[in-house]
PDB file of C-alpha atoms in Angstrom:
ATOM      1  CA  UNK A   5     201.796  52.740  69.090  1.00 73.00           C
ATOM      2  CA  UNK A   6     201.350  55.720  71.571  1.00 72.00           C
ATOM      3  CA  UNK A   7     198.228  56.811  69.823  1.00 78.00           C
ATOM      4  CA  UNK A   8     196.760  53.376  69.998  1.00 81.00           C
ATOM      5  CA  UNK A   9     197.692  53.017  73.698  1.00 78.00           C
ATOM      6  CA  UNK A  10     196.080  56.372  74.498  1.00 79.00           C
ATOM      7  CA  UNK A  11     192.981  55.411  72.497  1.00 84.00           C
ATOM      8  CA  UNK A  12     192.668  52.039  74.221  1.00 85.00           C
ATOM      9  CA  UNK A  13     193.259  53.649  77.534  1.00 83.00           C
ATOM     10  CA  UNK A  14     190.474  56.161  76.912  1.00 86.00           C
ATOM     11  CA  UNK A  15     188.132  53.437  75.929  1.00 88.00           C
ATOM     12  CA  UNK A  16     188.977  51.638  79.079  1.00 87.00           C
ATOM     13  CA  UNK A  17     188.528  54.833  81.134  1.00 87.00           C
ATOM     14  CA  UNK A  18     185.115  55.385  79.593  1.00 90.00           C
ATOM     15  CA  UNK A  19     184.106  51.855  80.487  1.00 92.00           C
ATOM     16  CA  UNK A  20     185.402  52.315  84.100  1.00 89.00           C
ATOM     17  CA  UNK A  21     183.477  55.520  84.470  1.00 90.00           C
ATOM     18  CA  UNK A  22     180.204  53.885  83.064  1.00 93.00           C
ATOM     19  CA  UNK A  23     180.746  50.982  85.464  1.00 93.00           C
ATOM     20  CA  UNK A  24     181.530  53.458  88.509  1.00 91.00           C
ATOM     21  CA  UNK A  25     178.227  55.222  87.470  1.00 94.00           C
ATOM     22  CA  UNK A  26     176.230  51.948  87.652  1.00 94.00           C
ATOM     23  CA  UNK A  27     177.698  51.118  90.894  1.00 93.00           C
ATOM     24  CA  UNK A  28     176.917  54.525  92.377  1.00 92.00           C
ATOM     25  CA  UNK A  29     173.467  54.317  91.056  1.00 93.00           C
ATOM     26  CA  UNK A  30     172.896  50.993  92.689  1.00 92.00           C
ATOM     27  CA  UNK A  31     174.480  52.321  95.928  1.00 91.00           C
ATOM     28  CA  UNK A  32     172.763  55.762  96.183  1.00 90.00           C
ATOM     29  CA  UNK A  33     169.502  54.792  94.450  1.00 89.00           C
ATOM     30  CA  UNK A  34     169.643  57.841  92.375  1.00 87.00           C
ATOM     31  CA  UNK A  35     170.795  58.791  88.982  1.00 90.00           C
ATOM     32  CA  UNK A  36     171.650  62.412  89.745  1.00 90.00           C
ATOM     33  CA  UNK A  37     173.858  61.776  92.929  1.00 91.00           C
ATOM     34  CA  UNK A  38     176.436  59.690  90.921  1.00 93.00           C
ATOM     35  CA  UNK A  39     176.597  62.548  88.475  1.00 93.00           C
ATOM     36  CA  UNK A  40     177.268  64.952  91.237  1.00 92.00           C
ATOM     37  CA  UNK A  41     180.125  62.550  92.361  1.00 92.00           C
ATOM     38  CA  UNK A  42     181.531  62.191  88.769  1.00 92.00           C
ATOM     39  CA  UNK A  43     181.342  65.885  88.012  1.00 92.00           C
ATOM     40  CA  UNK A  44     184.480  66.574  90.138  1.00 91.00           C
ATOM     41  CA  UNK A  45     186.718  64.332  87.920  1.00 91.00           C
ATOM     42  CA  UNK A  46     187.267  66.921  85.231  1.00 92.00           C
ATOM     43  CA  UNK A  47     188.343  69.530  87.776  1.00 92.00           C
ATOM     44  CA  UNK A  48     191.136  66.996  88.967  1.00 91.00           C
ATOM     45  CA  UNK A  49     192.180  66.779  85.269  1.00 92.00           C
ATOM     46  CA  UNK A  50     192.604  70.435  85.137  1.00 94.00           C
ATOM     47  CA  UNK A  51     194.874  70.409  88.162  1.00 93.00           C
ATOM     48  CA  UNK A  52     196.880  67.623  86.585  1.00 93.00           C
ATOM     49  CA  UNK A  53     197.426  69.758  83.360  1.00 94.00           C
ATOM     50  CA  UNK A  54     198.309  72.724  85.391  1.00 95.00           C
ATOM     51  CA  UNK A  55     200.874  70.603  87.434  1.00 93.00           C
ATOM     52  CA  UNK A  56     202.479  69.397  84.124  1.00 93.00           C
ATOM     53  CA  UNK A  57     202.768  72.876  83.074  1.00 94.00           C
ATOM     54  CA  UNK A  58     204.237  74.024  86.317  1.00 94.00           C
ATOM     55  CA  UNK A  59     206.722  71.379  86.256  1.00 92.00           C
ATOM     56  CA  UNK A  60     207.535  71.808  82.554  1.00 92.00           C
ATOM     57  CA  UNK A  61     206.466  68.205  81.804  1.00 91.00           C
ATOM     58  CA  UNK A  62     204.947  66.927  78.582  1.00 90.00           C
ATOM     59  CA  UNK A  63     201.692  64.980  78.913  1.00 88.00           C
ATOM     60  CA  UNK A  64     202.614  61.219  78.267  1.00 87.00           C
ATOM     61  CA  UNK A  65     201.020  57.941  78.278  1.00 85.00           C
ATOM     62  CA  UNK A  66     202.081  57.556  82.077  1.00 89.00           C
ATOM     63  CA  UNK A  67     200.476  61.038  82.597  1.00 89.00           C
ATOM     64  CA  UNK A  68     197.226  59.478  81.423  1.00 88.00           C
ATOM     65  CA  UNK A  69     197.689  56.462  83.898  1.00 89.00           C
ATOM     66  CA  UNK A  70     197.806  59.028  86.636  1.00 90.00           C
ATOM     67  CA  UNK A  71     194.560  60.650  85.445  1.00 90.00           C
ATOM     68  CA  UNK A  72     192.845  57.385  85.682  1.00 89.00           C
ATOM     69  CA  UNK A  73     194.193  56.778  89.154  1.00 90.00           C
ATOM     70  CA  UNK A  74     193.284  60.331  90.112  1.00 92.00           C
ATOM     71  CA  UNK A  75     189.569  59.792  89.217  1.00 91.00           C
ATOM     72  CA  UNK A  76     189.385  56.914  91.528  1.00 89.00           C
ATOM     73  CA  UNK A  77     190.783  58.912  94.557  1.00 90.00           C
ATOM     74  CA  UNK A  78     188.536  62.013  93.646  1.00 91.00           C
ATOM     75  CA  UNK A  79     185.448  59.867  93.281  1.00 92.00           C
ATOM     76  CA  UNK A  80     186.277  58.231  96.828  1.00 90.00           C
ATOM     77  CA  UNK A  81     186.558  61.750  98.438  1.00 90.00           C
ATOM     78  CA  UNK A  82     183.165  62.762  96.844  1.00 92.00           C
ATOM     79  CA  UNK A  83     181.395  59.447  97.959  1.00 93.00           C
ATOM     80  CA  UNK A  84     182.521  60.283 101.453  1.00 90.00           C
ATOM     81  CA  UNK A  85     181.038  63.658 101.396  1.00 92.00           C
ATOM     82  CA  UNK A  86     177.770  62.633  99.658  1.00 93.00           C
ATOM     83  CA  UNK A  87     177.160  59.502 101.808  1.00 92.00           C
ATOM     84  CA  UNK A  88     177.555  61.709 104.952  1.00 93.00           C
ATOM     85  CA  UNK A  89     175.183  64.340 103.647  1.00 93.00           C
ATOM     86  CA  UNK A  90     172.663  61.677 102.829  1.00 91.00           C
ATOM     87  CA  UNK A  91     172.868  60.038 106.232  1.00 92.00           C
ATOM     88  CA  UNK A  92     172.443  63.357 108.007  1.00 93.00           C
ATOM     89  CA  UNK A  93     169.487  64.161 105.792  1.00 91.00           C
ATOM     90  CA  UNK A  94     167.880  60.639 106.486  1.00 90.00           C
ATOM     91  CA  UNK A  95     168.319  61.461 110.220  1.00 91.00           C
ATOM     92  CA  UNK A  96     166.067  64.321 109.768  1.00 90.00           C
ATOM     93  CA  UNK A  97     168.652  67.175 109.620  1.00 91.00           C
ATOM     94  CA  UNK A  98     167.719  70.094 107.092  1.00 91.00           C
ATOM     95  CA  UNK A  99     169.755  69.945 103.848  1.00 91.00           C
ATOM     96  CA  UNK A 100     171.560  73.229 104.508  1.00 91.00           C
ATOM     97  CA  UNK A 101     172.560  72.143 108.003  1.00 93.00           C
ATOM     98  CA  UNK A 102     173.587  68.663 106.761  1.00 92.00           C
ATOM     99  CA  UNK A 103     175.839  70.387 104.119  1.00 93.00           C
ATOM    100  CA  UNK A 104     177.591  72.554 106.752  1.00 92.00           C
ATOM    101  CA  UNK A 105     178.160  69.569 109.021  1.00 92.00           C
ATOM    102  CA  UNK A 106     179.435  67.406 106.142  1.00 91.00           C
ATOM    103  CA  UNK A 107     182.110  70.066 105.507  1.00 88.00           C
ATOM    104  CA  UNK A 108     183.117  70.262 109.213  1.00 90.00           C
ATOM    105  CA  UNK A 109     183.002  66.539 109.996  1.00 92.00           C
ATOM    106  CA  UNK A 110     184.447  65.143 106.662  1.00 92.00           C
ATOM    107  CA  UNK A 111     187.022  67.871 106.065  1.00 92.00           C
ATOM    108  CA  UNK A 112     189.812  65.967 108.226  1.00 92.00           C
ATOM    109  CA  UNK A 113     189.262  62.537 106.620  1.00 91.00           C
ATOM    110  CA  UNK A 114     189.268  64.000 102.998  1.00 91.00           C
ATOM    111  CA  UNK A 115     192.240  66.165 103.726  1.00 92.00           C
ATOM    112  CA  UNK A 116     194.232  63.373 105.378  1.00 92.00           C
ATOM    113  CA  UNK A 117     193.453  60.967 102.481  1.00 89.00           C
ATOM    114  CA  UNK A 118     194.589  63.494  99.960  1.00 92.00           C
ATOM    115  CA  UNK A 119     197.566  64.791 101.805  1.00 93.00           C
ATOM    116  CA  UNK A 120     199.025  61.460 102.549  1.00 94.00           C
ATOM    117  CA  UNK A 121     198.645  60.409  98.930  1.00 92.00           C
ATOM    118  CA  UNK A 122     200.380  63.691  97.829  1.00 94.00           C
ATOM    119  CA  UNK A 123     203.120  63.395 100.416  1.00 95.00           C
ATOM    120  CA  UNK A 124     203.784  59.789  99.174  1.00 94.00           C
ATOM    121  CA  UNK A 125     204.199  61.113  95.545  1.00 93.00           C
ATOM    122  CA  UNK A 126     206.607  63.829  96.337  1.00 94.00           C
ATOM    123  CA  UNK A 127     209.693  61.755  96.680  1.00 93.00           C
ATOM    124  CA  UNK A 128     209.021  60.192  93.331  1.00 91.00           C
ATOM    125  CA  UNK A 129     208.512  63.715  91.706  1.00 91.00           C
ATOM    126  CA  UNK A 130     211.750  65.002  93.003  1.00 91.00           C
ATOM    127  CA  UNK A 131     213.862  61.854  91.941  1.00 88.00           C
ATOM    128  CA  UNK A 132     216.330  62.568  89.267  1.00 88.00           C
ATOM    129  CA  UNK A 133     217.366  59.039  88.347  1.00 89.00           C
ATOM    130  CA  UNK A 134     216.857  57.951  84.703  1.00 85.00           C
ATOM    131  CA  UNK A 135     214.558  55.169  85.771  1.00 83.00           C
ATOM    132  CA  UNK A 136     212.219  57.560  87.697  1.00 82.00           C
ATOM    133  CA  UNK A 137     211.824  59.994  84.632  1.00 87.00           C
ATOM    134  CA  UNK A 138     209.213  57.646  83.207  1.00 87.00           C
ATOM    135  CA  UNK A 139     206.919  57.682  86.335  1.00 90.00           C
ATOM    136  CA  UNK A 140     207.233  61.381  87.205  1.00 92.00           C
ATOM    137  CA  UNK A 141     204.363  62.305  84.817  1.00 93.00           C
ATOM    138  CA  UNK A 142     202.085  59.769  86.449  1.00 92.00           C
ATOM    139  CA  UNK A 143     202.920  61.001  89.895  1.00 93.00           C
ATOM    140  CA  UNK A 144     202.520  64.700  88.750  1.00 93.00           C
ATOM    141  CA  UNK A 145     199.173  64.029  87.333  1.00 93.00           C
ATOM    142  CA  UNK A 146     197.925  62.353  90.534  1.00 94.00           C
ATOM    143  CA  UNK A 147     199.517  64.843  93.015  1.00 95.00           C
ATOM    144  CA  UNK A 148     198.622  68.085  91.405  1.00 95.00           C
ATOM    145  CA  UNK A 149     195.164  66.692  90.224  1.00 95.00           C
ATOM    146  CA  UNK A 150     194.454  65.651  93.694  1.00 94.00           C
ATOM    147  CA  UNK A 151     195.556  68.854  95.285  1.00 94.00           C
ATOM    148  CA  UNK A 152     193.055  70.884  93.169  1.00 94.00           C
ATOM    149  CA  UNK A 153     190.286  68.254  93.325  1.00 94.00           C
ATOM    150  CA  UNK A 154     190.435  67.948  97.137  1.00 93.00           C
ATOM    151  CA  UNK A 155     189.846  71.736  97.520  1.00 92.00           C
ATOM    152  CA  UNK A 156     187.019  71.614  94.896  1.00 92.00           C
ATOM    153  CA  UNK A 157     185.235  68.519  96.505  1.00 92.00           C
ATOM    154  CA  UNK A 158     184.956  70.335  99.730  1.00 92.00           C
ATOM    155  CA  UNK A 159     183.624  73.260  97.961  1.00 92.00           C
ATOM    156  CA  UNK A 160     181.717  71.972  94.857  1.00 92.00           C
ATOM    157  CA  UNK A 161     180.149  68.863  96.142  1.00 92.00           C
ATOM    158  CA  UNK A 162     177.996  70.735  98.847  1.00 93.00           C
ATOM    159  CA  UNK A 163     177.178  73.329  96.158  1.00 93.00           C
ATOM    160  CA  UNK A 164     176.109  70.664  93.640  1.00 92.00           C
ATOM    161  CA  UNK A 165     174.057  68.952  96.267  1.00 92.00           C
ATOM    162  CA  UNK A 166     172.351  72.167  97.257  1.00 91.00           C
ATOM    163  CA  UNK A 167     171.462  72.670  93.536  1.00 91.00           C
ATOM    164  CA  UNK A 168     170.281  69.010  93.461  1.00 89.00           C
ATOM    165  CA  UNK A 169     167.935  69.492  96.202  1.00 89.00           C
ATOM    166  CA  UNK A 170     166.621  72.700  94.819  1.00 87.00           C
ATOM    167  CA  UNK A 171     166.050  70.765  91.505  1.00 85.00           C
ATOM    168  CA  UNK A 172     164.181  68.124  93.345  1.00 80.00           C
ATOM    169  CA  UNK A 173     162.080  70.738  94.957  1.00 74.00           C
ATOM    170  CA  UNK A 174     160.923  72.048  91.582  1.00 68.00           C
ATOM    171  CA  UNK A 175     159.251  68.588  91.136  1.00 64.00           C
ATOM    172  CA  UNK A 176     157.836  68.404  94.506  1.00 69.00           C
ATOM    173  CA  UNK A 177     160.277  65.890  95.777  1.00 70.00           C
ATOM    174  CA  UNK A 178     162.637  65.797  98.647  1.00 67.00           C
ATOM    175  CA  UNK A 179     166.037  64.224  99.017  1.00 68.00           C
ATOM    176  CA  UNK A 180     164.673  61.670 101.590  1.00 63.00           C
ATOM    177  CA  UNK A 181     162.008  60.502  99.028  1.00 59.00           C
ATOM    178  CA  UNK A 182     164.944  60.021  96.586  1.00 55.00           C
ATOM    179  CA  UNK A 183     167.199  58.277  99.000  1.00 49.00           C
ATOM    180  CA  UNK A 184     164.406  55.756 100.328  1.00 47.00           C
TER     181      UNK A 184
END
């Protein structure tokens, strides 16, 4: 039953990622920018696995539920950053300056979102009651995955965006043409 549940969850997760990709394509009017956003999700999953190892927890079905929730939060953080970068570029700011500004101006909202989520999960992870033992792997996936992903969102999204603009430049396009 567990194998069937994990398989079903993975199918649902795949459908959810596809739906998120389609929505992001419609929002950003680009096929590449949604990939930049979704590229951070695996890094969050690595953080979740490390968190399980650190706490000595096995990966369970509830850990997988945490990974699904984690992907939504990580994607939100990435959207906040990409949207800000796009708006600055549309305002005529050079890409490199927009990337630096995005890190400065969106750092606090991204950190606050992540830190409040992690802080809310700490009491559950520290709970020792029998009933909480089922939910602790989910909280660990979300908290540890988010801790690593938040750091990487602030680092990798601007890096990926910079590479994206260089890629567009190879074809004689600019980000503003892509965003219009």
